[in-house]
Amino acid sequence: MGNSSSSHKVTAQDRAILEMKVQRDKIRQYQKKITTVTQRETEVARQCLAQGNKQRALLALRKKKYQESLLAKMDQQLEQLERLTSDVEFAVVQKDVMFGLQQGTAVLKQIHKEMGGIEGVEKLMDESAEARGAEKEISDMLAGGGLSNEDEDAVEDELEELERKLGQDDAFDVGTLPAAPAGELQDSEADTVHTREDKAKQTARERKLEAVAA
């Protein structure tokens, strides 16, 4: 079976935590051993008393008391070791959380930098608003030449009024006007003839005067 490399790199903190857990397990195993010894010494003391050997029973009880004192010390050491192991593990978790926060903050800053920061966002919003305004203005111009609906209605009404008046003017053409009286027309022609004769006589007199003066 081939060796497979783990994706998780073992750090100094991992080794320290593992070592403390190993020591914890050793203490627990020693506690079980001492507990067995104390129980045996108690049984030995009982048997010695039953045999009337009081000194041997007293020695067994002293050994038991000493083992119990060691057991109390190991309880304190085990408590401290377990507390230290928990603190180290929690510190490692805090370090990982802090590293994650730093990475996330760096990524967030990079994103903000690419966006141009607050000024870039404000500029983008202004440009977007200007583009929307220009689009609306162009749409309005294409839809009505820049005139409102009311203005369009007024223009159409004015056009209809002009067409109506033009139709009325066309009804009064020259053929419908009354003819001038025949007598007045003849008098006018006679006056025109007399005027021409007077002008001819006046011109002849002016020429005679010019000839005499010469």
Short mmCIF file of C-alpha atoms in Angstrom, two decimals:
data_model
loop_
_atom_site.label_atom_id
_atom_site.label_comp_id
_atom_site.label_asym_id
_atom_site.label_seq_id
_atom_site.Cartn_x
_atom_site.Cartn_y
_atom_site.Cartn_z
CA MET A 1 0.00 0.00 0.00
CA GLY A 2 1.50 3.31 -1.10
CA ASN A 3 2.10 6.24 1.19
CA SER A 4 -0.32 9.15 0.78
CA SER A 5 0.71 12.63 1.87
CA SER A 6 -1.82 14.44 4.04
CA SER A 7 -3.19 17.73 2.82
CA HIS A 8 -2.92 19.10 6.39
CA LYS A 9 0.56 20.17 7.38
CA VAL A 10 1.52 19.22 10.96
CA THR A 11 2.55 22.32 12.85
CA ALA A 12 4.41 22.84 16.13
CA GLN A 13 1.11 23.55 17.84
CA ASP A 14 -0.30 20.23 16.61
CA ARG A 15 2.71 18.34 17.98
CA ALA A 16 2.46 20.14 21.32
CA ILE A 17 -1.22 19.29 21.65
CA LEU A 18 -0.56 15.68 20.76
CA GLU A 19 2.24 15.43 23.35
CA MET A 20 0.01 16.85 26.10
CA LYS A 21 -2.72 14.36 25.26
CA VAL A 22 -0.20 11.53 25.44
CA GLN A 23 0.90 12.69 28.90
CA ARG A 24 -2.74 12.95 29.94
CA ASP A 25 -3.38 9.36 28.91
CA LYS A 26 -0.27 8.19 30.83
CA ILE A 27 -1.47 9.91 33.99
CA ARG A 28 -4.87 8.29 33.69
CA GLN A 29 -3.28 4.86 33.26
CA TYR A 30 -1.08 5.46 36.34
CA GLN A 31 -4.14 6.55 38.31
CA LYS A 32 -5.81 3.22 37.54
CA LYS A 33 -2.66 1.37 38.66
CA ILE A 34 -2.48 3.28 41.97
CA THR A 35 -6.17 2.69 42.60
CA THR A 36 -5.55 -1.06 42.18
CA VAL A 37 -2.58 -0.88 44.60
CA THR A 38 -4.60 0.93 47.28
CA GLN A 39 -7.33 -1.66 47.03
CA ARG A 40 -4.79 -4.48 47.42
CA GLU A 41 -3.12 -2.81 50.45
CA THR A 42 -6.52 -2.48 52.07
CA GLU A 43 -7.10 -6.20 51.59
CA VAL A 44 -3.63 -7.00 52.96
CA ALA A 45 -4.29 -4.93 56.08
CA ARG A 46 -7.56 -6.78 56.63
CA GLN A 47 -5.91 -10.18 56.34
CA CYS A 48 -3.07 -9.17 58.68
CA LEU A 49 -5.51 -8.06 61.34
CA ALA A 50 -7.39 -11.33 60.95
CA GLN A 51 -4.11 -13.15 61.59
CA GLY A 52 -3.32 -10.94 64.59
CA ASN A 53 -0.37 -9.26 62.86
CA LYS A 54 -1.13 -5.70 63.73
CA GLN A 55 2.28 -4.30 62.65
CA ARG A 56 1.94 -5.78 59.17
CA ALA A 57 -1.57 -4.38 58.87
CA LEU A 58 -0.32 -0.94 59.93
CA LEU A 59 2.44 -1.05 57.28
CA ALA A 60 -0.08 -1.94 54.56
CA LEU A 61 -2.31 0.96 55.55
CA ARG A 62 0.66 3.36 55.47
CA LYS A 63 1.50 2.22 51.92
CA LYS A 64 -2.12 2.74 50.98
CA LYS A 65 -2.08 6.28 52.42
CA TYR A 66 1.06 7.14 50.46
CA GLN A 67 -0.46 5.87 47.21
CA GLU A 68 -3.60 7.92 47.88
CA SER A 69 -1.46 11.07 48.31
CA LEU A 70 0.16 10.34 44.94
CA LEU A 71 -3.27 9.84 43.45
CA ALA A 72 -4.39 13.27 44.73
CA LYS A 73 -1.30 14.93 43.21
CA MET A 74 -1.94 13.21 39.89
CA ASP A 75 -5.53 14.46 39.92
CA GLN A 76 -4.22 18.03 40.20
CA GLN A 77 -1.65 17.48 37.45
CA LEU A 78 -4.26 15.90 35.20
CA GLU A 79 -6.61 18.84 35.73
CA GLN A 80 -3.88 21.34 34.87
CA LEU A 81 -2.80 19.34 31.84
CA GLU A 82 -6.35 19.06 30.51
CA ARG A 83 -6.92 22.79 31.07
CA LEU A 84 -3.68 23.64 29.27
CA THR A 85 -4.56 21.34 26.38
CA SER A 86 -7.96 23.00 26.00
CA ASP A 87 -6.38 26.47 26.10
CA VAL A 88 -3.84 25.57 23.43
CA GLU A 89 -6.50 24.03 21.19
CA PHE A 90 -8.71 27.09 21.60
CA ALA A 91 -5.73 29.38 20.86
CA VAL A 92 -5.07 27.45 17.66
CA VAL A 93 -8.71 27.88 16.65
CA GLN A 94 -8.49 31.60 17.42
CA LYS A 95 -5.35 31.84 15.30
CA ASP A 96 -7.11 30.14 12.39
CA VAL A 97 -10.10 32.46 12.78
CA MET A 98 -7.80 35.49 12.88
CA PHE A 99 -5.98 34.28 9.77
CA GLY A 100 -9.33 33.80 8.01
CA LEU A 101 -10.40 37.31 9.01
CA GLN A 102 -7.14 38.76 7.71
CA GLN A 103 -7.50 36.92 4.41
CA GLY A 104 -11.12 38.00 4.06
CA THR A 105 -10.25 41.62 4.88
CA ALA A 106 -7.44 41.60 2.31
CA VAL A 107 -9.77 40.21 -0.37
CA LEU A 108 -12.43 42.77 0.52
CA LYS A 109 -9.91 45.61 0.29
CA GLN A 110 -8.73 44.33 -3.08
CA ILE A 111 -12.32 44.23 -4.36
CA HIS A 112 -12.94 47.78 -3.14
CA LYS A 113 -9.71 48.87 -4.81
CA GLU A 114 -10.78 47.31 -8.11
CA MET A 115 -14.14 49.06 -7.79
CA GLY A 116 -12.38 52.40 -7.27
CA GLY A 117 -13.52 52.87 -3.70
CA ILE A 118 -16.37 55.15 -2.67
CA GLU A 119 -15.40 57.73 -5.30
CA GLY A 120 -15.52 55.09 -8.02
CA VAL A 121 -18.97 53.95 -6.94
CA GLU A 122 -20.26 57.54 -6.82
CA LYS A 123 -18.80 58.24 -10.27
CA LEU A 124 -20.42 55.10 -11.64
CA MET A 125 -23.78 56.09 -10.16
CA ASP A 126 -23.51 59.59 -11.65
CA GLU A 127 -22.60 58.22 -15.08
CA SER A 128 -25.47 55.76 -14.89
CA ALA A 129 -27.90 58.56 -13.99
CA GLU A 130 -26.60 60.71 -16.86
CA ALA A 131 -26.97 57.81 -19.28
CA ARG A 132 -30.54 57.19 -18.17
CA GLY A 133 -31.34 60.90 -18.51
CA ALA A 134 -29.87 61.04 -22.02
CA GLU A 135 -31.80 57.96 -23.04
CA LYS A 136 -35.05 59.47 -21.76
CA GLU A 137 -34.37 62.74 -23.57
CA ILE A 138 -33.72 60.92 -26.84
CA SER A 139 -36.86 58.83 -26.40
CA ASP A 140 -38.93 61.97 -25.78
CA MET A 141 -37.50 63.68 -28.88
CA LEU A 142 -38.21 60.67 -31.07
CA ALA A 143 -41.70 60.31 -29.68
CA GLY A 144 -42.91 63.91 -30.04
CA GLY A 145 -40.16 66.19 -31.28
CA GLY A 146 -39.74 67.54 -27.80
CA LEU A 147 -43.40 68.68 -27.56
CA SER A 148 -45.81 67.57 -24.88
CA ASN A 149 -49.15 65.96 -25.63
CA GLU A 150 -50.93 69.25 -24.93
CA ASP A 151 -48.67 71.09 -27.37
CA GLU A 152 -49.32 68.47 -30.05
CA ASP A 153 -53.10 68.84 -29.56
CA ALA A 154 -52.83 72.65 -29.85
CA VAL A 155 -50.83 72.37 -33.09
CA GLU A 156 -53.39 70.03 -34.61
CA ASP A 157 -56.25 72.34 -33.62
CA GLU A 158 -54.48 75.33 -35.20
CA LEU A 159 -53.93 73.36 -38.40
CA GLU A 160 -57.59 72.46 -38.62
CA GLU A 161 -58.55 76.13 -38.11
CA LEU A 162 -56.24 77.24 -40.95
CA GLU A 163 -57.66 74.60 -43.26
CA ARG A 164 -61.19 75.73 -42.44
CA LYS A 165 -60.39 79.38 -43.18
CA LEU A 166 -58.60 78.48 -46.40
CA GLY A 167 -61.65 76.59 -47.57
CA GLN A 168 -63.84 79.60 -46.91
CA ASP A 169 -61.50 81.94 -48.89
CA ASP A 170 -61.45 79.61 -51.88
CA ALA A 171 -65.26 79.79 -52.08
CA PHE A 172 -65.04 83.51 -53.03
CA ASP A 173 -63.27 83.29 -56.40
CA VAL A 174 -63.28 85.93 -59.17
CA GLY A 175 -66.09 84.32 -61.15
CA THR A 176 -68.51 84.92 -58.32
CA LEU A 177 -67.85 88.70 -58.07
CA PRO A 178 -70.59 91.08 -59.61
CA ALA A 179 -69.76 92.62 -63.04
CA ALA A 180 -69.21 96.37 -63.33
CA PRO A 181 -72.00 98.41 -65.12
CA ALA A 182 -71.52 98.86 -68.90
CA GLY A 183 -72.04 102.61 -68.78
CA GLU A 184 -69.34 103.15 -66.15
CA LEU A 185 -66.90 101.04 -68.18
CA GLN A 186 -67.55 103.16 -71.34
CA ASP A 187 -67.08 106.45 -69.42
CA SER A 188 -63.81 105.17 -68.08
CA GLU A 189 -62.59 104.29 -71.58
CA ALA A 190 -63.60 107.77 -72.87
CA ASP A 191 -61.71 109.47 -70.09
CA THR A 192 -58.64 107.45 -70.96
CA VAL A 193 -58.86 108.57 -74.64
CA HIS A 194 -59.21 112.27 -73.71
CA THR A 195 -56.25 112.01 -71.37
CA ARG A 196 -54.08 110.65 -74.15
CA GLU A 197 -55.14 113.47 -76.54
CA ASP A 198 -54.37 116.13 -73.94
CA LYS A 199 -50.93 114.68 -73.34
CA ALA A 200 -50.23 114.66 -77.13
CA LYS A 201 -51.24 118.34 -77.50
CA GLN A 202 -49.11 119.32 -74.53
CA THR A 203 -46.12 117.55 -76.02
CA ALA A 204 -46.59 119.37 -79.39
CA ARG A 205 -46.70 122.76 -77.70
CA GLU A 206 -43.51 122.06 -75.77
CA ARG A 207 -41.69 121.15 -78.98
CA LYS A 208 -42.80 124.41 -80.72
CA LEU A 209 -41.51 126.45 -77.81
CA GLU A 210 -38.20 124.69 -77.94
CA ALA A 211 -37.92 125.40 -81.71
CA VAL A 212 -38.61 129.15 -81.29
CA ALA A 213 -36.09 129.39 -78.51
CA ALA A 214 -33.46 127.81 -80.71
#
